[in-house]
Amino acid sequence: MSKSIAGFSKLSKSKKIDWIVETYFSNKEDANRILKQYWNTDEKLQQLHDEFIENTITNYYLPLGVAPNFLINDTLYTIPMAIEESSVVAAASKAAKFWLERGGFKTRVISTTKIGQVHFIYKGDFNKLKQFFDKTKPKLIKDSKAITANMEKRGGGIIDIELRDKTDDIKDYYQLHASFETLDAMGANFINSCLEQFAKTFKNDALKFDVFSAQEKQIDIVMSILSNYVPDCLVRAEVSCKVEDLSDNDTISGEDFATKFIQAVNIAEVEPYRAVTHNKGIMNGIDAVVLATGNDFRAVEAGVHAYASRHGKYSSLTHAKIENGIFTFWMEIPLALGTVGGLTGLHPLVKLALELLHKPSAKALMQIVAVAGLAQNFAALRSLTTTGIQQGHMKMHLMNILNQFEASNDEKETITEHFKTNTVTHSAVVEAINKLRVKN
Ligand code: MEV
């Protein structure tokens, strides 16, 4: 039976492990060994990781792979990807190579505005609230100067603050809806600090606004928080080539490939069941680079999926067309990313990943990440509409199955050779291992 515990966070790391091992595991020795096996031998590095979060007991590894040959706006990139799914990096590399031979990816940042809101309750006359807001707006900005000074020096800061009447949705509910430019920072801390300052000034000054009645003076702040929905922090990535250049083998013509590919995209545009999986494939590429570069993949996920539903129905993030014999495949997505602040200057592997990407600005990183998403979707649709997904997927998954069976290096070599010309299924691999083991 598991137990509750008081003061867990105050315990030392080893005492935390002792308690967990004692409370939850039957093979205590094994559990203890596995947890400690993942500690880094460099104590300073381990301490850095311990201090990222509360109650760290060990490290959780993900493979960091790289996908080379990405030509983006005529610059070559090798893209770092942190991901556990076997086929993702291979698919990205394949798509990169395919488009390298066809002019590469073209990208453009459309906009970089981020949003934050102070949500509040006001019981009274809207005209008076509007009058108070207009009077106080310059003060909201002035009182935030200590927070915004550095960002402003670099060309960013608060863009605007609007008063929004939300009383059609909830009685007495209003917002300060603010927009920000946070340059190379993802900006969550900056935006939230500004919003909390707006809330403080707004609430305090309302108490002194003589036009308000006693009740109207009591503005009730519910919360102040940035929005991870960033439809105005938008990037576009695109590939295009002549339709006849789309085929790289004799089994399918460029025209047939383009027709099927566009049908697949059209299906994801109209059918939410398909759109979710289609976009999941895009996020395979996006999340992997977002994670490798120390950015917040949950924020990106939430924002991207909201954007995919912006017309009231969940739909494809990518689009494709043929015009004048040219096939074009593109995507526009919102991405709030940072290349300064957060983990970017702290995590040694993140620093390395950013250097690998030529130390990008946030705008440059938006473009790289969008390309990783588009490439992933291209690779997935290409497989789905030609060979089917399982061929490539299972080939990459083969090593996982072999590792499950603790195959030796020799066994891996023999079996991998065998499956170069045979279809990989779980049972076929098990059969091959058993056969090999009986023989030896
Ligand atoms: C698997 O992780 C992703 C795919 O399902 C995406 C898709 O279906 O487009 C292959």
CSV table of C-alpha atoms and ligand atoms in Angstrom, one decimal:
chain,number,residue,atom,x,y,z
A,1,MET,CA,0.0,0.0,0.0
A,2,SER,CA,1.4,3.4,-0.8
A,3,LYS,CA,1.5,6.1,1.9
A,4,SER,CA,1.3,9.8,1.9
A,5,ILE,CA,4.3,11.8,3.2
A,6,ALA,CA,4.7,15.3,4.8
A,7,GLY,CA,7.8,17.4,4.0
A,8,PHE,CA,9.0,15.3,1.1
A,9,SER,CA,10.5,18.3,-0.7
A,10,LYS,CA,12.7,19.1,2.3
A,11,LEU,CA,14.3,15.6,2.3
A,12,SER,CA,17.8,15.2,0.7
A,13,LYS,CA,17.9,13.5,-2.7
A,14,SER,CA,19.1,10.3,-1.3
A,15,LYS,CA,16.4,10.3,1.4
A,16,LYS,CA,13.8,10.9,-1.2
A,17,ILE,CA,15.0,7.9,-3.2
A,18,ASP,CA,15.1,5.8,0.0
A,19,TRP,CA,11.5,6.6,0.7
A,20,ILE,CA,10.3,5.9,-2.8
A,21,VAL,CA,12.2,2.7,-3.1
A,22,GLU,CA,11.0,1.6,0.3
A,23,THR,CA,7.3,2.5,-0.4
A,24,TYR,CA,6.8,1.5,-4.0
A,25,PHE,CA,9.2,-1.2,-5.3
A,26,SER,CA,9.4,-4.9,-4.7
A,27,ASN,CA,12.9,-5.3,-6.0
A,28,LYS,CA,14.4,-2.4,-4.0
A,29,GLU,CA,18.0,-3.1,-4.9
A,30,ASP,CA,17.2,-2.9,-8.6
A,31,ALA,CA,15.1,0.3,-8.3
A,32,ASN,CA,17.8,2.0,-6.3
A,33,ARG,CA,20.5,0.9,-8.8
A,34,ILE,CA,18.5,2.0,-11.9
A,35,LEU,CA,17.7,5.4,-10.5
A,36,LYS,CA,21.3,6.1,-9.6
A,37,GLN,CA,22.7,4.6,-12.8
A,38,TYR,CA,21.3,7.6,-14.6
A,39,TRP,CA,23.0,10.2,-12.4
A,40,ASN,CA,25.8,12.1,-14.2
A,41,THR,CA,29.2,11.4,-12.8
A,42,ASP,CA,30.0,15.1,-13.1
A,43,GLU,CA,28.6,16.3,-9.8
A,44,LYS,CA,28.3,20.0,-10.9
A,45,LEU,CA,26.4,19.0,-14.1
A,46,GLN,CA,24.1,16.7,-12.0
A,47,GLN,CA,23.4,19.4,-9.6
A,48,LEU,CA,22.4,21.7,-12.4
A,49,HIS,CA,19.9,19.2,-13.6
A,50,ASP,CA,18.7,18.5,-10.0
A,51,GLU,CA,18.0,22.2,-9.6
A,52,PHE,CA,15.9,22.6,-12.8
A,53,ILE,CA,12.8,21.3,-10.9
A,54,GLU,CA,11.7,20.2,-7.4
A,55,ASN,CA,12.2,16.6,-6.1
A,56,THR,CA,14.6,15.5,-8.9
A,57,ILE,CA,15.6,11.9,-8.2
A,58,THR,CA,17.4,11.1,-11.4
A,59,ASN,CA,17.7,12.1,-15.1
A,60,TYR,CA,15.4,10.9,-17.9
A,61,TYR,CA,17.3,10.4,-21.1
A,62,LEU,CA,15.9,11.0,-24.6
A,63,PRO,CA,18.0,10.4,-27.6
A,64,LEU,CA,19.4,13.6,-29.2
A,65,GLY,CA,19.7,12.9,-32.9
A,66,VAL,CA,20.5,15.2,-35.8
A,67,ALA,CA,19.0,15.5,-39.3
A,68,PRO,CA,21.5,17.0,-41.8
A,69,ASN,CA,21.0,18.5,-45.2
A,70,PHE,CA,18.3,21.0,-44.5
A,71,LEU,CA,18.6,23.8,-47.0
A,72,ILE,CA,16.6,26.7,-45.6
A,73,ASN,CA,16.6,30.0,-47.5
A,74,ASP,CA,19.8,28.9,-49.1
A,75,THR,CA,21.6,28.1,-45.8
A,76,LEU,CA,22.4,24.6,-44.9
A,77,TYR,CA,21.4,23.3,-41.4
A,78,THR,CA,21.9,20.2,-39.4
A,79,ILE,CA,18.9,20.1,-37.2
A,80,PRO,CA,19.1,18.7,-33.6
A,81,MET,CA,16.1,16.6,-32.5
A,82,ALA,CA,15.3,15.2,-29.1
A,83,ILE,CA,12.8,12.4,-29.5
A,84,GLU,CA,12.1,8.8,-28.6
A,85,GLU,CA,10.1,7.7,-31.7
A,86,SER,CA,12.3,5.5,-33.9
A,87,SER,CA,11.4,6.8,-37.3
A,88,VAL,CA,11.2,10.6,-36.8
A,89,VAL,CA,14.9,11.6,-37.4
A,90,ALA,CA,15.2,9.2,-40.3
A,91,ALA,CA,12.1,10.6,-41.9
A,92,ALA,CA,13.3,14.2,-41.4
A,93,SER,CA,16.7,13.4,-42.9
A,94,LYS,CA,15.0,11.8,-45.9
A,95,ALA,CA,12.8,14.8,-46.5
A,96,ALA,CA,15.7,17.2,-46.1
A,97,LYS,CA,17.7,15.3,-48.7
A,98,PHE,CA,14.7,15.1,-51.1
A,99,TRP,CA,14.2,18.9,-51.0
A,100,LEU,CA,17.9,19.7,-51.0
A,101,GLU,CA,17.9,18.4,-54.5
A,102,ARG,CA,14.8,20.6,-55.4
A,103,GLY,CA,15.8,24.0,-54.1
A,104,GLY,CA,15.3,23.5,-50.4
A,105,PHE,CA,12.8,25.1,-48.0
A,106,LYS,CA,11.7,28.8,-48.2
A,107,THR,CA,10.6,30.4,-44.9
A,108,ARG,CA,9.4,33.7,-43.7
A,109,VAL,CA,8.3,35.1,-40.3
A,110,ILE,CA,5.0,36.8,-40.7
A,111,SER,CA,4.6,38.4,-37.3
A,112,THR,CA,6.0,38.1,-33.7
A,113,THR,CA,3.4,39.6,-31.4
A,114,LYS,CA,2.5,37.8,-28.2
A,115,ILE,CA,-0.5,38.3,-25.9
A,116,GLY,CA,-1.2,38.5,-22.2
A,117,GLN,CA,-4.3,39.2,-20.3
A,118,VAL,CA,-5.4,40.5,-16.9
A,119,HIS,CA,-8.8,39.0,-16.2
A,120,PHE,CA,-11.0,41.0,-13.8
A,121,ILE,CA,-14.5,41.5,-12.5
A,122,TYR,CA,-16.0,44.9,-12.4
A,123,LYS,CA,-19.6,45.6,-11.2
A,124,GLY,CA,-20.8,48.9,-12.6
A,125,ASP,CA,-21.1,51.2,-15.6
A,126,PHE,CA,-19.0,50.3,-18.6
A,127,ASN,CA,-18.6,53.9,-19.7
A,128,LYS,CA,-17.0,54.8,-16.4
A,129,LEU,CA,-14.7,51.8,-16.7
A,130,LYS,CA,-13.7,52.9,-20.2
A,131,GLN,CA,-13.0,56.4,-18.9
A,132,PHE,CA,-10.9,55.0,-16.1
A,133,PHE,CA,-9.0,52.7,-18.5
A,134,ASP,CA,-8.2,55.5,-20.9
A,135,LYS,CA,-6.9,57.7,-18.0
A,136,THR,CA,-4.9,54.9,-16.5
A,137,LYS,CA,-3.4,53.3,-19.6
A,138,PRO,CA,-0.3,55.5,-19.7
A,139,LYS,CA,0.3,54.8,-16.0
A,140,LEU,CA,0.0,51.0,-16.6
A,141,ILE,CA,2.9,51.4,-19.0
A,142,LYS,CA,4.8,53.8,-16.9
A,143,ASP,CA,4.6,51.7,-13.7
A,144,SER,CA,6.1,48.8,-15.7
A,145,LYS,CA,9.2,50.7,-16.8
A,146,ALA,CA,11.5,48.8,-14.3
A,147,ILE,CA,10.4,45.6,-16.1
A,148,THR,CA,10.4,46.8,-19.6
A,149,ALA,CA,13.4,49.1,-19.7
A,150,ASN,CA,15.9,46.5,-20.9
A,151,MET,CA,13.5,45.0,-23.5
A,152,GLU,CA,12.7,48.5,-24.8
A,153,LYS,CA,16.4,49.2,-25.2
A,154,ARG,CA,16.6,46.3,-27.5
A,155,GLY,CA,13.5,47.3,-29.5
A,156,GLY,CA,10.8,45.3,-27.8
A,157,GLY,CA,8.3,45.8,-25.0
A,158,ILE,CA,4.6,46.5,-24.6
A,159,ILE,CA,2.9,47.1,-27.9
A,160,ASP,CA,-0.6,48.0,-26.7
A,161,ILE,CA,-3.1,47.4,-23.9
A,162,GLU,CA,-6.8,47.2,-24.7
A,163,LEU,CA,-9.9,47.0,-22.5
A,164,ARG,CA,-12.1,44.2,-23.6
A,165,ASP,CA,-15.7,43.8,-22.5
A,166,LYS,CA,-16.5,40.1,-22.0
A,167,THR,CA,-19.8,40.4,-20.3
A,168,ASP,CA,-21.6,38.6,-23.1
A,169,ASP,CA,-19.7,35.5,-22.0
A,170,ILE,CA,-19.6,36.0,-18.2
A,171,LYS,CA,-21.4,38.6,-16.1
A,172,ASP,CA,-19.1,41.5,-15.0
A,173,TYR,CA,-16.1,40.0,-16.7
A,174,TYR,CA,-13.5,42.2,-18.5
A,175,GLN,CA,-9.9,42.0,-19.6
A,176,LEU,CA,-6.9,44.1,-20.1
A,177,HIS,CA,-5.7,42.5,-23.3
A,178,ALA,CA,-2.1,43.4,-23.9
A,179,SER,CA,0.3,42.7,-26.8
A,180,PHE,CA,4.0,42.4,-26.5
A,181,GLU,CA,7.2,42.1,-28.6
A,182,THR,CA,9.7,40.0,-26.7
A,183,LEU,CA,12.4,39.7,-29.4
A,184,ASP,CA,14.7,36.7,-28.8
A,185,ALA,CA,13.1,35.7,-25.5
A,186,MET,CA,10.1,33.4,-25.4
A,187,GLY,CA,8.9,36.1,-23.0
A,188,ALA,CA,6.7,34.3,-20.5
A,189,ASN,CA,8.4,35.8,-17.5
A,190,PHE,CA,8.5,39.2,-19.0
A,191,ILE,CA,4.9,39.2,-20.0
A,192,ASN,CA,3.6,37.8,-16.7
A,193,SER,CA,5.7,40.3,-14.7
A,194,CYS,CA,4.2,43.2,-16.8
A,195,LEU,CA,0.7,41.8,-16.4
A,196,GLU,CA,1.0,41.5,-12.7
A,197,GLN,CA,2.2,45.1,-12.5
A,198,PHE,CA,-0.8,46.2,-14.7
A,199,ALA,CA,-3.1,44.4,-12.4
A,200,LYS,CA,-1.6,46.1,-9.3
A,201,THR,CA,-1.8,49.6,-10.8
A,202,PHE,CA,-5.2,49.1,-12.2
A,203,LYS,CA,-6.7,47.8,-8.9
A,204,ASN,CA,-5.0,50.5,-6.7
A,205,ASP,CA,-5.8,53.4,-9.0
A,206,ALA,CA,-9.5,52.3,-9.2
A,207,LEU,CA,-9.7,52.9,-5.5
A,208,LYS,CA,-8.8,56.6,-6.1
A,209,PHE,CA,-11.0,57.2,-9.2
A,210,ASP,CA,-13.6,59.6,-8.0
A,211,VAL,CA,-16.0,59.0,-10.9
A,212,PHE,CA,-16.5,55.4,-9.7
A,213,SER,CA,-19.1,54.6,-7.0
A,214,ALA,CA,-17.9,52.8,-3.9
A,215,GLN,CA,-18.8,49.4,-5.5
A,216,GLU,CA,-17.2,50.3,-8.8
A,217,LYS,CA,-13.9,51.1,-7.1
A,218,GLN,CA,-13.6,47.5,-6.0
A,219,ILE,CA,-12.1,45.9,-9.1
A,220,ASP,CA,-11.5,42.3,-8.5
A,221,ILE,CA,-8.5,40.8,-10.3
A,222,VAL,CA,-9.1,37.1,-11.1
A,223,MET,CA,-5.7,36.4,-12.7
A,224,SER,CA,-2.9,37.8,-14.8
A,225,ILE,CA,-1.2,35.5,-17.3
A,226,LEU,CA,0.2,35.3,-20.8
A,227,SER,CA,-1.7,33.5,-23.5
A,228,ASN,CA,0.0,30.5,-25.3
A,229,TYR,CA,-2.4,31.2,-28.2
A,230,VAL,CA,-0.2,33.3,-30.4
A,231,PRO,CA,-1.9,33.6,-33.8
A,232,ASP,CA,0.1,36.7,-34.5
A,233,CYS,CA,3.5,35.1,-33.8
A,234,LEU,CA,3.4,33.3,-37.1
A,235,VAL,CA,5.9,31.7,-39.4
A,236,ARG,CA,5.5,30.2,-42.9
A,237,ALA,CA,7.5,27.4,-44.4
A,238,GLU,CA,7.2,26.2,-48.0
A,239,VAL,CA,8.7,23.8,-50.6
A,240,SER,CA,7.9,23.8,-54.3
A,241,CYS,CA,9.1,22.2,-57.5
A,242,LYS,CA,7.9,21.2,-60.9
A,243,VAL,CA,5.4,18.4,-60.7
A,244,GLU,CA,7.5,16.1,-62.9
A,245,ASP,CA,10.5,16.5,-60.5
A,246,LEU,CA,8.5,15.1,-57.6
A,247,SER,CA,9.2,11.5,-58.5
A,248,ASP,CA,12.5,10.0,-57.6
A,249,ASN,CA,11.9,6.4,-58.7
A,250,ASP,CA,10.1,4.5,-61.5
A,251,THR,CA,7.2,3.2,-59.5
A,252,ILE,CA,5.2,6.4,-59.5
A,253,SER,CA,5.1,9.5,-61.8
A,254,GLY,CA,5.4,13.0,-60.5
A,255,GLU,CA,1.8,13.7,-61.4
A,256,ASP,CA,0.4,10.6,-59.7
A,257,PHE,CA,2.5,11.4,-56.6
A,258,ALA,CA,1.3,15.0,-56.5
A,259,THR,CA,-2.4,14.0,-57.0
A,260,LYS,CA,-2.3,11.5,-54.2
A,261,PHE,CA,-0.3,13.8,-51.9
A,262,ILE,CA,-2.8,16.6,-52.4
A,263,GLN,CA,-5.7,14.3,-51.8
A,264,ALA,CA,-4.1,13.3,-48.5
A,265,VAL,CA,-3.7,16.9,-47.5
A,266,ASN,CA,-7.3,17.7,-48.6
A,267,ILE,CA,-8.6,14.9,-46.4
A,268,ALA,CA,-6.8,16.3,-43.4
A,269,GLU,CA,-8.2,19.7,-44.2
A,270,VAL,CA,-11.8,18.5,-43.9
A,271,GLU,CA,-11.7,15.4,-41.6
A,272,PRO,CA,-10.8,16.1,-38.0
A,273,TYR,CA,-10.0,12.4,-37.2
A,274,ARG,CA,-7.4,12.5,-39.9
A,275,ALA,CA,-6.3,16.1,-39.2
A,276,VAL,CA,-5.3,15.2,-35.6
A,277,THR,CA,-2.9,12.4,-36.8
A,278,HIS,CA,-1.7,14.5,-39.7
A,279,ASN,CA,-0.8,17.3,-37.3
A,280,LYS,CA,0.6,14.9,-34.8
A,281,GLY,CA,3.1,14.0,-37.5
A,282,ILE,CA,4.0,17.6,-37.9
A,283,MET,CA,4.5,17.9,-34.1
A,284,ASN,CA,6.9,15.0,-34.3
A,285,GLY,CA,9.3,17.3,-36.0
A,286,ILE,CA,8.4,20.5,-34.2
A,287,ASP,CA,8.5,19.1,-30.6
A,288,ALA,CA,11.8,17.4,-31.2
A,289,VAL,CA,13.5,20.6,-32.2
A,290,VAL,CA,11.6,22.7,-29.6
A,291,LEU,CA,12.8,20.3,-26.9
A,292,ALA,CA,16.4,20.1,-28.2
A,293,THR,CA,16.6,23.9,-28.2
A,294,GLY,CA,15.3,24.1,-24.6
A,295,ASN,CA,11.9,25.6,-25.5
A,296,ASP,CA,8.5,24.9,-24.0
A,297,PHE,CA,6.9,22.2,-26.1
A,298,ARG,CA,3.6,22.3,-24.1
A,299,ALA,CA,3.2,25.9,-24.9
A,300,VAL,CA,3.9,25.3,-28.6
A,301,GLU,CA,1.5,22.3,-28.7
A,302,ALA,CA,-1.3,24.2,-27.0
A,303,GLY,CA,-0.9,27.2,-29.3
A,304,VAL,CA,-0.5,25.2,-32.5
A,305,HIS,CA,-3.6,23.0,-31.9
A,306,ALA,CA,-5.7,26.0,-31.0
A,307,TYR,CA,-4.6,27.6,-34.3
A,308,ALA,CA,-5.5,24.4,-36.2
A,309,SER,CA,-9.1,25.0,-34.9
A,310,ARG,CA,-9.3,28.7,-35.5
A,311,HIS,CA,-12.1,28.4,-38.1
A,312,GLY,CA,-14.3,26.4,-35.7
A,313,LYS,CA,-13.2,23.0,-36.8
A,314,TYR,CA,-9.9,21.2,-36.2
A,315,SER,CA,-8.1,21.0,-39.5
A,316,SER,CA,-4.8,20.4,-41.2
A,317,LEU,CA,-1.9,22.8,-40.6
A,318,THR,CA,-0.4,22.1,-44.0
A,319,HIS,CA,-1.7,22.8,-47.5
A,320,ALA,CA,-0.7,21.7,-51.0
A,321,LYS,CA,-1.6,22.8,-54.5
A,322,ILE,CA,-0.5,22.5,-58.1
A,323,GLU,CA,-0.5,25.7,-60.1
A,324,ASN,CA,1.0,26.1,-63.6
A,325,GLY,CA,2.8,22.8,-63.3
A,326,ILE,CA,4.4,23.7,-60.0
A,327,PHE,CA,3.7,21.7,-56.8
A,328,THR,CA,3.7,23.8,-53.6
A,329,PHE,CA,3.4,22.4,-50.1
A,330,TRP,CA,3.3,24.9,-47.2
A,331,MET,CA,2.4,25.6,-43.6
A,332,GLU,CA,1.8,28.6,-41.5
A,333,ILE,CA,2.0,28.1,-37.8
A,334,PRO,CA,2.2,30.1,-34.6
A,335,LEU,CA,5.4,29.5,-32.6
A,336,ALA,CA,6.5,31.4,-29.5
A,337,LEU,CA,10.2,30.5,-29.1
A,338,GLY,CA,13.2,31.9,-27.4
A,339,THR,CA,16.9,31.7,-28.0
A,340,VAL,CA,17.8,33.7,-24.8
A,341,GLY,CA,16.6,33.1,-21.3
A,342,GLY,CA,15.0,29.9,-19.9
A,343,LEU,CA,17.1,26.8,-20.4
A,344,THR,CA,18.9,28.2,-23.4
A,345,GLY,CA,21.9,29.6,-21.5
A,346,LEU,CA,21.8,26.9,-18.8
A,347,HIS,CA,21.5,23.5,-20.3
A,348,PRO,CA,24.9,22.5,-21.9
A,349,LEU,CA,23.2,20.4,-24.6
A,350,VAL,CA,20.7,23.2,-25.4
A,351,LYS,CA,23.7,25.6,-25.8
A,352,LEU,CA,25.3,23.0,-28.2
A,353,ALA,CA,22.1,22.6,-30.1
A,354,LEU,CA,21.8,26.3,-30.6
A,355,GLU,CA,25.4,26.6,-31.8
A,356,LEU,CA,24.8,23.7,-34.2
A,357,LEU,CA,22.0,25.9,-35.7
A,358,HIS,CA,24.3,28.9,-36.2
A,359,LYS,CA,23.1,30.5,-32.9
A,360,PRO,CA,19.8,31.6,-34.3
A,361,SER,CA,17.6,34.5,-33.3
A,362,ALA,CA,14.1,33.6,-32.1
A,363,LYS,CA,12.9,34.5,-35.6
A,364,ALA,CA,15.5,32.2,-37.3
A,365,LEU,CA,14.6,29.4,-34.9
A,366,MET,CA,10.9,29.8,-35.7
A,367,GLN,CA,11.8,29.2,-39.3
A,368,ILE,CA,13.9,26.2,-38.6
A,369,VAL,CA,11.3,24.6,-36.3
A,370,ALA,CA,8.6,25.2,-38.9
A,371,VAL,CA,10.7,23.5,-41.5
A,372,ALA,CA,11.2,20.5,-39.3
A,373,GLY,CA,7.4,20.2,-39.0
A,374,LEU,CA,6.8,20.6,-42.7
A,375,ALA,CA,9.5,18.1,-43.6
A,376,GLN,CA,8.1,15.6,-41.1
A,377,ASN,CA,4.6,15.9,-42.7
A,378,PHE,CA,6.0,15.6,-46.2
A,379,ALA,CA,7.8,12.4,-45.2
A,380,ALA,CA,4.8,10.9,-43.5
A,381,LEU,CA,2.4,11.7,-46.4
A,382,ARG,CA,4.9,10.5,-48.9
A,383,SER,CA,5.1,7.1,-47.1
A,384,LEU,CA,1.4,6.9,-46.4
A,385,THR,CA,0.4,7.5,-50.0
A,386,THR,CA,3.0,5.2,-51.6
A,387,THR,CA,4.5,2.3,-49.6
A,388,GLY,CA,2.4,2.7,-46.4
A,389,ILE,CA,3.8,3.9,-43.1
A,390,GLN,CA,4.7,0.6,-41.6
A,391,GLN,CA,7.6,-0.3,-43.9
A,392,GLY,CA,9.8,2.5,-42.8
A,393,HIS,CA,8.4,2.6,-39.3
A,394,MET,CA,9.0,-1.1,-38.6
A,395,LYS,CA,12.5,-0.9,-40.1
A,396,MET,CA,13.4,1.7,-37.6
A,397,HIS,CA,11.5,-0.1,-34.8
A,398,LEU,CA,13.5,-3.3,-35.5
A,399,MET,CA,16.3,-2.2,-33.2
A,400,ASN,CA,13.8,-1.7,-30.3
A,401,ILE,CA,12.4,-5.2,-30.7
A,402,LEU,CA,16.0,-6.6,-30.9
A,403,ASN,CA,16.9,-4.7,-27.7
A,404,GLN,CA,13.8,-6.0,-26.0
A,405,PHE,CA,15.1,-9.5,-26.6
A,406,GLU,CA,18.6,-8.5,-25.5
A,407,ALA,CA,20.1,-9.4,-28.9
A,408,SER,CA,23.9,-9.4,-29.0
A,409,ASN,CA,25.7,-7.2,-31.6
A,410,ASP,CA,26.2,-10.3,-33.8
A,411,GLU,CA,22.5,-11.2,-33.6
A,412,LYS,CA,21.6,-7.6,-34.5
A,413,GLU,CA,23.8,-7.6,-37.5
A,414,THR,CA,22.5,-10.9,-38.9
A,415,ILE,CA,18.8,-10.0,-38.3
A,416,THR,CA,19.2,-6.5,-39.7
A,417,GLU,CA,20.7,-8.0,-42.8
A,418,HIS,CA,17.8,-10.5,-43.1
A,419,PHE,CA,15.2,-7.7,-42.8
A,420,LYS,CA,16.8,-5.6,-45.6
A,421,THR,CA,14.8,-7.9,-47.9
A,422,ASN,CA,12.0,-9.1,-45.7
A,423,THR,CA,9.0,-7.3,-44.1
A,424,VAL,CA,9.5,-6.4,-40.5
A,425,THR,CA,6.7,-7.4,-38.1
A,426,HIS,CA,7.0,-8.1,-34.4
A,427,SER,CA,6.3,-11.8,-34.9
A,428,ALA,CA,8.7,-12.1,-37.8
A,429,VAL,CA,11.5,-10.6,-35.7
A,430,VAL,CA,10.8,-12.9,-32.8
A,431,GLU,CA,10.8,-15.9,-35.2
A,432,ALA,CA,14.1,-14.8,-36.7
A,433,ILE,CA,15.7,-14.4,-33.2
A,434,ASN,CA,14.4,-17.8,-32.1
A,435,LYS,CA,15.7,-19.5,-35.3
A,436,LEU,CA,19.1,-17.9,-34.9
A,437,ARG,CA,19.3,-18.9,-31.3
A,438,VAL,CA,18.3,-22.5,-32.0
A,439,LYS,CA,20.9,-22.7,-34.8
A,440,ASN,CA,23.7,-21.4,-32.5
B,1,MEV,C1,3.4,8.8,-36.4
B,1,MEV,O1,4.1,9.3,-35.3
B,1,MEV,C2,3.0,10.0,-37.3
B,1,MEV,C3,2.1,9.7,-38.5
B,1,MEV,O2,0.9,8.9,-38.0
B,1,MEV,C4,1.7,11.0,-39.1
B,1,MEV,C5,0.6,10.8,-40.2
B,1,MEV,O3,-0.2,9.9,-40.1
B,1,MEV,O4,0.6,11.8,-41.0
B,1,MEV,C6,2.8,8.8,-39.4
